[in-house]
XYZ file of C-alpha atoms in Angstrom:
508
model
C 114.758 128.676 91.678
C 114.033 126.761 88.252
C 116.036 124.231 88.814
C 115.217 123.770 92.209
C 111.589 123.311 90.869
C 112.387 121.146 88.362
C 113.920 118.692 90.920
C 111.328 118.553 93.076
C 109.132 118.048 90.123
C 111.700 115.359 88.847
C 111.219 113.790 92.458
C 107.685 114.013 92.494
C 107.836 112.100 89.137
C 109.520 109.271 90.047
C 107.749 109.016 93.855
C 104.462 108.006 91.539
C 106.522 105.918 89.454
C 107.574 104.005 91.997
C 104.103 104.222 93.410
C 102.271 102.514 90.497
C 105.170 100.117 90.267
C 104.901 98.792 93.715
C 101.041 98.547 93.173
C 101.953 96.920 89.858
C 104.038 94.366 91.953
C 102.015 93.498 94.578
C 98.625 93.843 91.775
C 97.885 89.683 93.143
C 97.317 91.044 96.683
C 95.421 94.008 95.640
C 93.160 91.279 94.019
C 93.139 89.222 97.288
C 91.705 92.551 99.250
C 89.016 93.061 96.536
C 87.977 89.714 95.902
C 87.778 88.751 100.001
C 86.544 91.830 101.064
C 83.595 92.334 98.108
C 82.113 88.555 99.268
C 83.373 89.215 102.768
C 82.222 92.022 105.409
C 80.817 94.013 102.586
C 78.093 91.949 102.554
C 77.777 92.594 106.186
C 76.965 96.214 105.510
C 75.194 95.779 102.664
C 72.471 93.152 104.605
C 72.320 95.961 107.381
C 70.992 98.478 105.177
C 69.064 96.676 102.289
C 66.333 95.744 104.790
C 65.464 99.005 105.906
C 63.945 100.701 102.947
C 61.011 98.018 102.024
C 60.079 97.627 105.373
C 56.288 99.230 104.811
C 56.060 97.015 101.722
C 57.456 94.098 103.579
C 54.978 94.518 106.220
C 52.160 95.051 103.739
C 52.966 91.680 102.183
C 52.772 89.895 105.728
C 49.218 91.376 106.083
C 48.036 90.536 102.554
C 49.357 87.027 102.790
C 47.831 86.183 105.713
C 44.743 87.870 104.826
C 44.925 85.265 101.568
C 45.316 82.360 103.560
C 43.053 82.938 106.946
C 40.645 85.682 105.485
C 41.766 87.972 107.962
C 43.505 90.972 108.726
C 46.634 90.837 111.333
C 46.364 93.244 114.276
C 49.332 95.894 113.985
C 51.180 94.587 116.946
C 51.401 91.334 115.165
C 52.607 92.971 112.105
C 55.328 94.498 114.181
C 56.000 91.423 115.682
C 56.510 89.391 112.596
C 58.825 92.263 111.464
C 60.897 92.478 114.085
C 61.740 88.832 113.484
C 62.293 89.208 109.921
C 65.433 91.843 111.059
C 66.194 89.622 114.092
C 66.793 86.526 111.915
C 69.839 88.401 110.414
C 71.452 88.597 113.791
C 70.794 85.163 114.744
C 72.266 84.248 111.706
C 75.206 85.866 112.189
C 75.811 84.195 115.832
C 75.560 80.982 113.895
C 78.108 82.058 111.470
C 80.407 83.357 113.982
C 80.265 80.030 115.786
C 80.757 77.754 112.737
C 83.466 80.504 110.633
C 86.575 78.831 113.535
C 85.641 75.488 112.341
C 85.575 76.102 108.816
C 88.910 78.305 108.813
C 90.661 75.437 110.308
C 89.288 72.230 108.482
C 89.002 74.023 105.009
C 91.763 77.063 105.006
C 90.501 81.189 105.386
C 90.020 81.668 101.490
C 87.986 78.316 100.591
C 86.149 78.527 103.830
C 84.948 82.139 101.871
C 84.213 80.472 98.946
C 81.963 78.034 100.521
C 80.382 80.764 102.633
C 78.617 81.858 99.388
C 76.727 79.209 99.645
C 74.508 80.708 102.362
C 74.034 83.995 100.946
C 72.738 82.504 97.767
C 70.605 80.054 99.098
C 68.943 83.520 101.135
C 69.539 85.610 97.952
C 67.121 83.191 96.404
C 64.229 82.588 99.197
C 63.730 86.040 99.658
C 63.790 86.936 95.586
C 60.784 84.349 95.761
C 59.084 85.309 98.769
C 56.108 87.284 96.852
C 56.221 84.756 94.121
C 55.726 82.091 96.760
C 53.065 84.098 98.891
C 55.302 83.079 101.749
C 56.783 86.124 104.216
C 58.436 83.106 106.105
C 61.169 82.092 103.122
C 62.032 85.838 104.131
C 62.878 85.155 107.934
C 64.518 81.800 106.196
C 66.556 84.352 103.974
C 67.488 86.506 106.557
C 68.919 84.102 109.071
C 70.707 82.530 105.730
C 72.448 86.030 104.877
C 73.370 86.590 108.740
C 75.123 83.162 108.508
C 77.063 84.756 105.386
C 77.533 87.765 107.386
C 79.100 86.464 110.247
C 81.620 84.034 108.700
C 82.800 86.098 106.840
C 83.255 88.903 109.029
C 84.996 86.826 111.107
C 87.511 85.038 108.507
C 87.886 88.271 105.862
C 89.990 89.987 108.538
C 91.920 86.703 109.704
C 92.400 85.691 105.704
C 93.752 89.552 104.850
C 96.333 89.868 108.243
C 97.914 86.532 107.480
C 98.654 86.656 104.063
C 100.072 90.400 104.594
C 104.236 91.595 105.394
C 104.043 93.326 108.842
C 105.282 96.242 107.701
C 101.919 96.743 106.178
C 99.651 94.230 107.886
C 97.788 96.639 108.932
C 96.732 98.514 106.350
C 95.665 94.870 104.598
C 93.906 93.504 107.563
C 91.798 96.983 107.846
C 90.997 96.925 104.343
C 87.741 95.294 105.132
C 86.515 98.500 107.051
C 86.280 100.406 103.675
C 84.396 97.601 102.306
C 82.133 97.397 105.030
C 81.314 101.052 105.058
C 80.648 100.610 101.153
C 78.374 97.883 101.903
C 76.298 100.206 104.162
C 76.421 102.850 101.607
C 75.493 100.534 98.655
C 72.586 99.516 100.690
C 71.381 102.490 101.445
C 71.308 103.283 97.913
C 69.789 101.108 96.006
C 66.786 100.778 98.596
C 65.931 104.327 97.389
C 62.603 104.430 95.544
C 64.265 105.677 92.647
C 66.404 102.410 92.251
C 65.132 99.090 93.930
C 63.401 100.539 97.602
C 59.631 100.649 95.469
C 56.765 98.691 95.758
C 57.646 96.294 92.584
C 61.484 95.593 93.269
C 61.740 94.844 96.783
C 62.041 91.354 96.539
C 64.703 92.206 93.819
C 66.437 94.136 96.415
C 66.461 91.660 99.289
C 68.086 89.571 96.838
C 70.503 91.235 95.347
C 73.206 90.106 98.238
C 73.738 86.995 95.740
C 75.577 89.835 93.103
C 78.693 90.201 95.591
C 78.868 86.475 96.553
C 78.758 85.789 92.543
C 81.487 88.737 92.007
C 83.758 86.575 95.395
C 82.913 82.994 93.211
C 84.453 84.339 89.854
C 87.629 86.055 91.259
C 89.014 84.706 94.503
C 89.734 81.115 93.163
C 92.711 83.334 91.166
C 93.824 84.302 94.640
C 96.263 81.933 96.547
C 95.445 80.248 100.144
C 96.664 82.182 103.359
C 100.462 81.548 103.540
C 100.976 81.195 107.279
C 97.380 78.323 107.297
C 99.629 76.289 104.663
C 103.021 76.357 106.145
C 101.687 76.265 109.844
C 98.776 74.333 109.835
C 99.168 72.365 106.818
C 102.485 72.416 107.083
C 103.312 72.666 103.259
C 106.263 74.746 102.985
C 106.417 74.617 99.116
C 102.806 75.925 98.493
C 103.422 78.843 100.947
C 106.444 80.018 99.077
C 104.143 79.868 96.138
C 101.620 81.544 97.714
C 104.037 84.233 99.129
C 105.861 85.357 96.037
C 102.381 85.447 94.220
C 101.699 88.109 97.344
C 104.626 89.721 96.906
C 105.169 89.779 93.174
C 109.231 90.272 92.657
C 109.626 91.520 96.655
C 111.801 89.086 98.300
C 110.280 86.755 100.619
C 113.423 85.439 102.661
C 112.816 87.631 105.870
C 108.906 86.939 106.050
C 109.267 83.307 105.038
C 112.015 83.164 108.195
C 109.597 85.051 110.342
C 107.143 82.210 109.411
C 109.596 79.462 110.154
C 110.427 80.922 113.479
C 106.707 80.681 114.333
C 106.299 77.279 112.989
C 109.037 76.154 115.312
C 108.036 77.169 118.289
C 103.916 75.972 117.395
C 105.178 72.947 115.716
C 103.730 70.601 118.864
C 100.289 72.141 119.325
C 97.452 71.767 117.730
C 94.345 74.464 116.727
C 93.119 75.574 119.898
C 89.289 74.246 120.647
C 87.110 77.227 122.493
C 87.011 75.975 125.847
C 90.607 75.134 125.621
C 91.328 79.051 125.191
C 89.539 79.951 128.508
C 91.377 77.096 130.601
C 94.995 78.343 128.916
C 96.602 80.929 130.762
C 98.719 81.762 128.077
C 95.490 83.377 126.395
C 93.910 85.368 129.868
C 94.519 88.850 128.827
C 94.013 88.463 125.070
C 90.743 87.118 125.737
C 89.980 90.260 128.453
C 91.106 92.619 125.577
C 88.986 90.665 122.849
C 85.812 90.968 125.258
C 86.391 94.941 126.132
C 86.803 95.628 121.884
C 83.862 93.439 121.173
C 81.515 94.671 123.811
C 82.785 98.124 122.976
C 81.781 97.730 119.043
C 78.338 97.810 119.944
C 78.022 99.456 123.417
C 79.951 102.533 122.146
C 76.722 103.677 120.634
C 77.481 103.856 116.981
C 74.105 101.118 116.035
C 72.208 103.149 117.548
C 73.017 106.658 116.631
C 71.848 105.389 113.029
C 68.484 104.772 114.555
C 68.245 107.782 116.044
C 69.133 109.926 113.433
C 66.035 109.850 111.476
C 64.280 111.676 114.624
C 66.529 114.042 114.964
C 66.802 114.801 110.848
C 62.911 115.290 111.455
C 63.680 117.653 114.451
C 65.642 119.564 112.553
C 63.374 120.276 109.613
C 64.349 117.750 107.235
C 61.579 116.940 104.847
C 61.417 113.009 104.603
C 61.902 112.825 101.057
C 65.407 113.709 101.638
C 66.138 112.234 105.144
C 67.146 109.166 102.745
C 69.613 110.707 101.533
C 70.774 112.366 104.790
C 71.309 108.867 106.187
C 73.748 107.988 102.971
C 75.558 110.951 104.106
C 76.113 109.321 107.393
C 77.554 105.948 105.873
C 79.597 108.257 103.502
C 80.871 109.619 106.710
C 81.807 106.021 107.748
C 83.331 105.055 104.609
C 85.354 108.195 104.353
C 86.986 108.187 107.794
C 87.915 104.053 107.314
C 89.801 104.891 104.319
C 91.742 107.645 106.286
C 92.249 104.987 109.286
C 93.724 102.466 106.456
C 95.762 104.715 105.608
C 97.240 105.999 108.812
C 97.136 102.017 110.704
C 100.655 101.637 109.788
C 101.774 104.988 110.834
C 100.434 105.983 114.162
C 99.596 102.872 115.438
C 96.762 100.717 116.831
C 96.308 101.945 120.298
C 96.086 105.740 119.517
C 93.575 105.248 116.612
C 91.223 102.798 119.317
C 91.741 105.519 121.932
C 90.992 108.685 119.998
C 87.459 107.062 118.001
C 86.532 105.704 121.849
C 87.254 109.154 123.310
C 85.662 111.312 121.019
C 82.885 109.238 120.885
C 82.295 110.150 124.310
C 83.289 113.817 123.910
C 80.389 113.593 121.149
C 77.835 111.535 122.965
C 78.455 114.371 126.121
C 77.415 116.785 123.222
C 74.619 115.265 121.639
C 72.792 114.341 125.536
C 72.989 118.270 125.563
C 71.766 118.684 122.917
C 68.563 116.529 123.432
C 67.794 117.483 126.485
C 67.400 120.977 125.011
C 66.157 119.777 121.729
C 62.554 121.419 122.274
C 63.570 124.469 124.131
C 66.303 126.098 121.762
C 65.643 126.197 118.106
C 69.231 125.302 116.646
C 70.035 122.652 119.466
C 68.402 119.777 116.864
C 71.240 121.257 113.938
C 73.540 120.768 116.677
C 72.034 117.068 117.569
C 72.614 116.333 113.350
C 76.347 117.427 114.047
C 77.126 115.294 117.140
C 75.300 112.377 114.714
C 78.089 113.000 112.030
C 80.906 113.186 114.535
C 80.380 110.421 116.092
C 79.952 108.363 113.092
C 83.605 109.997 111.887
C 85.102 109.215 115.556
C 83.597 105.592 115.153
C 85.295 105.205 111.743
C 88.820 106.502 112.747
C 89.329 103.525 114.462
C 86.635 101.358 116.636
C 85.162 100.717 113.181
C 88.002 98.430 112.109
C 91.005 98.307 114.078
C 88.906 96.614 116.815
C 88.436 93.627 114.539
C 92.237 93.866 113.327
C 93.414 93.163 117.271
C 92.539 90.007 118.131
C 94.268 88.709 114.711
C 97.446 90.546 116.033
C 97.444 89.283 119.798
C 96.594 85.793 119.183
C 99.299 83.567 117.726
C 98.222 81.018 114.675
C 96.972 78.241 116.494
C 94.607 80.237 118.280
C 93.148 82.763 116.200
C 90.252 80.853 114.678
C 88.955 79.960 118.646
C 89.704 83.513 119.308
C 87.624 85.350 116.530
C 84.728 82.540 117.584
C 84.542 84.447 120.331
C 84.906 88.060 119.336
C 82.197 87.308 116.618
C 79.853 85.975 118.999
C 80.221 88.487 121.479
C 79.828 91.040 118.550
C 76.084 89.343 116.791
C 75.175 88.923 120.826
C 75.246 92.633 122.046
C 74.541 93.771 118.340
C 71.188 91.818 119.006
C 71.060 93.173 122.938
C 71.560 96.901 122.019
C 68.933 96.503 119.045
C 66.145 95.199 121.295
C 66.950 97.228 124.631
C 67.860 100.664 122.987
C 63.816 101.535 122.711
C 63.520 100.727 126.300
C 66.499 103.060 126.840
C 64.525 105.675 124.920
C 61.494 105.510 126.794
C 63.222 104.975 130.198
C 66.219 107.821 130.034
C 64.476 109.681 127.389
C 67.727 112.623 126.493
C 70.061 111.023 128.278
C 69.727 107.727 126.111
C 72.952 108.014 125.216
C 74.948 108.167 128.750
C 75.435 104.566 129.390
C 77.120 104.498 126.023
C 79.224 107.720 126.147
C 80.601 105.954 130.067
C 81.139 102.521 128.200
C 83.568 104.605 125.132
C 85.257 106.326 127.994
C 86.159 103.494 129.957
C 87.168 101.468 126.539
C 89.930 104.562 125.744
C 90.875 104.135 129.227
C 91.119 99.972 129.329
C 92.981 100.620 126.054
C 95.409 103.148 126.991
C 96.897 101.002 130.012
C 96.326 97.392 128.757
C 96.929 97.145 124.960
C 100.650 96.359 124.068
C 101.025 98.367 120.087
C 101.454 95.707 117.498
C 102.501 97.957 114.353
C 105.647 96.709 112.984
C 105.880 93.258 115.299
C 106.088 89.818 113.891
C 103.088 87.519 115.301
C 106.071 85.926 117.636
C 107.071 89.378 118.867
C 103.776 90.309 120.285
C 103.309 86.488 121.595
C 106.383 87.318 123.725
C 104.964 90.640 124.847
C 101.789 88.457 126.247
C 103.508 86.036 127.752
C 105.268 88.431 129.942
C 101.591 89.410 130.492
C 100.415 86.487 131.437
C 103.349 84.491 133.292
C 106.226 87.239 133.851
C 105.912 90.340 136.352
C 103.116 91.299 138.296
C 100.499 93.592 136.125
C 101.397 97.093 137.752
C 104.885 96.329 136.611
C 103.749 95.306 133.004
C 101.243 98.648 132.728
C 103.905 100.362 134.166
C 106.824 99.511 131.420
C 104.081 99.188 128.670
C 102.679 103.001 129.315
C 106.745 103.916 129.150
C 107.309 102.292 126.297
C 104.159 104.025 124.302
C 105.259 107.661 125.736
């Protein structure tokens, strides 16, 4: 029995050895991760949530200053108004960014079209760190739509930057990485704006500025970082400087079989050019990517997960909750997030794409059946609103398995190199454009459905699991050519029945 202990301690031993020595190896990726991810969609989070704590003082300061200037006081609709611009801007911003991030990925490469996207956030960083200095509430809507410009490049080129300078065996796991870091961001956010740290009537315009500190952490470390390997061989068409960049990646791994993948897929996109965004919709080649890019992005934000945020402060209140702590209730809820995206990093490469998107999506529904019941019974049985703050955490945990991240991972997989950038123009777009649709209709939603809110989304996450389970081909362990192949048979080979048909046998 000893020895057999001692073994499997011996074995156990040298599994972290080689562990740390792998990580030791690949330590210039690691870097890559941190340094696009930190400047990337971690600022996306971190905008979402930094806003929300000072909005009373914000407020305040639009009714002083305009009391200043006019002598007097704004009516409280106006107020709201002027608000609800202020947190608008953001999104507006980030359609912008969206738009422009395919444009700058192509002309300037993924990681220096990052480093110029800190240019944005620091031009908003500083506007709305001067706003009260100024006596100026509009340098804040300024700052805003500035940081949602941030926001949506680089949500949009983190992911694309992260998948391409990956192996496939663990492309997945790289590409998701910005998940974590998003869910940090919304955590990070929601913790400095406490009262305690920068969320008090002094430091607020501190806080709305301190998205500059991750663009100025990006600025320092990602020039160490090399340029995406496939952008320089394919689109720049510099072999030598992607072998550099790969064995950087790689450390001492041997780069013949990725660097032959690579050429494979250089030969057969050697004649085309980047695809513009109106040529994607006229190309056949591209008809059911884009159909599975506009399901995932619609389903980001239709599936709920915006608004459950928004509604769990009611139902904290429902339930008891004093409101000195509900702040710290809602970190639990991005904690939740965060928590559940490091689990789906870790499993990407394992179990797959398509069952992680179809088990968040269905158990989001399962959860949003659960928490209508729960509302509609919210005044009538005294633990129903514990039960509501249950469905709130499950959901977020369903949302974080996969939709979270893997949604954003897809259309890097399905669409080859040349049409990637067009491709995320359009899942970015379609993601600021219903982000901004759910955030203005969801009150009306309230007021019109009242408990059952929360049925259109639970019958849009059901039909996404659905759409999913039948149409998505699983990229885990495919080269970029391999699943090109699979969509051209899509697209020009067999009728679909057949394709659904052999692609639901081939999952089983």
């Amino acid at each position: 029995m000893s020895c057999c202990r001692f073994r499997r301690f011996s074995q156990s031993q040298e599994s972290i050895s080689r562990f740390f020595a792998y990580l030791l190896q690949i330590r210039c990726l690691l870097l890559t991760i941190f340094a696009a991810c930190v400047g990337g969609t971690f600022q996306y989070g971190f905008n979402l949530t930094i806003i929300n704590a000072p909005t009373f003082f914000v407020q305040q300061f639009i009714n002083e200053t305009w009391s200043e200037r006019f002598s007097s006081q704004l009516e409280s609709w106006t107020i709201t108004l002027l608000w609800t611009i202020i947190v608008a801007a953001f999104s507006i911003g980030g359609l912008v960014g969206a738009l422009i991030a395919g444009p700058m990925a192509i002309t300037f490469g993924r990681r220096n079209s990052l480093l110029l996207n800190n240019v944005f956030v620091l031009i908003g960083a500083l506007l709305m760190g001067l706003s009260r200095t100024a006596k100026s509430f509009e340098i804040i809507i300024i700052g805003r739509f500035f940081a949602g410009i941030n926001s949506g490049v680089g949500f949009n080129i983190n992911p694309m930057y992260l998948g391409e300078s990956s192996p496939k065996e663990i492309r997945g796991t790289v590409a998701l990485s910005f998940a974590p870091f998003t869910a940090a961001g919304l955590v990070v956010g929601q913790t400095i704006g406490l009262g305690e740290v920068l969320g008090s009537e002094e430091l607020w315009p501190l806080l709305l500025a301190s998205c500059g500190v991750p663009a100025l952490i990006q600025l320092i470390l990602l020039p160490w970082c090399p340029e995406s390997p496939r952008y320089l061989l394919i689109d720049k068409k510099d072999k030598e400087s992607c072998m550099k960049a790969l064995r950087r990646l790689q450390g001492n791994g041997d780069i013949t079989a990725e660097l032959e993948q690579m050429l494979a897929e250089q030969t057969v996109l050697e004649s085309q050019r980047a695809k513009r965004l109106w040529e994607l919709f006229q190309d056949r080649a591209y008809r059911w990517q884009l159909i599975i890019i506009f399901v995932l992005a619609s389903a980001v934000d239709f599936s709920g997960n915006d608004t459950i945020y928004s509604y769990a402060v009611y139902v904290f209140r429902a339930a008891g909750i004093s409101e000195a702590n509900i702040p710290y209730l809602t970190i639990g809820t991005g904690c939740c997030e965060f928590i559940t995206s490091l689990i789906s990093n870790l499993l990407i490469d394992r179990i797959g794409r398509r069952l992680l998107l179809i088990g968040g999506y269905g158990l989001m529904a399962a959860w949003g059946i659960c928490f209508t019941i729960s509302l509609s019974l919210q005044d009538k049985i005294s633990w129903m609103p514990f039960l509501s703050m249950a469905c709130i955490f499950a959901s977020i945990l369903s949302f974080g398995i996969g939709p979270a991240g893997v949604s954003t991972v897809i259309p890097m997989e399905i669409c080859d190199q040349k049409a990637r950038p067009a491709a995320f123009m359009i899942y970015g777009s379609l993601f600021w454009i219903n982000f901004f649709l759910v955030g203005m209709t969801f009150p009306f939603l309230v007021e019109g459905l009242g408990s059952f809110c929360y049925l259109p989304f639970l019958l849009f996450s059901t039909f996404t699991a659905i759409f999913i389970g039948f149409t998505l081909p699983e990229t885990k362990g495919k080269t970029f050519l391999e699943i090109s192949q699979k969509f051209h048979t899509l697209n020009f080979g067999t009728q679909l029945y057949k394709f659904l048909k052999a692609n639901w046998r081939e999952q089983k």
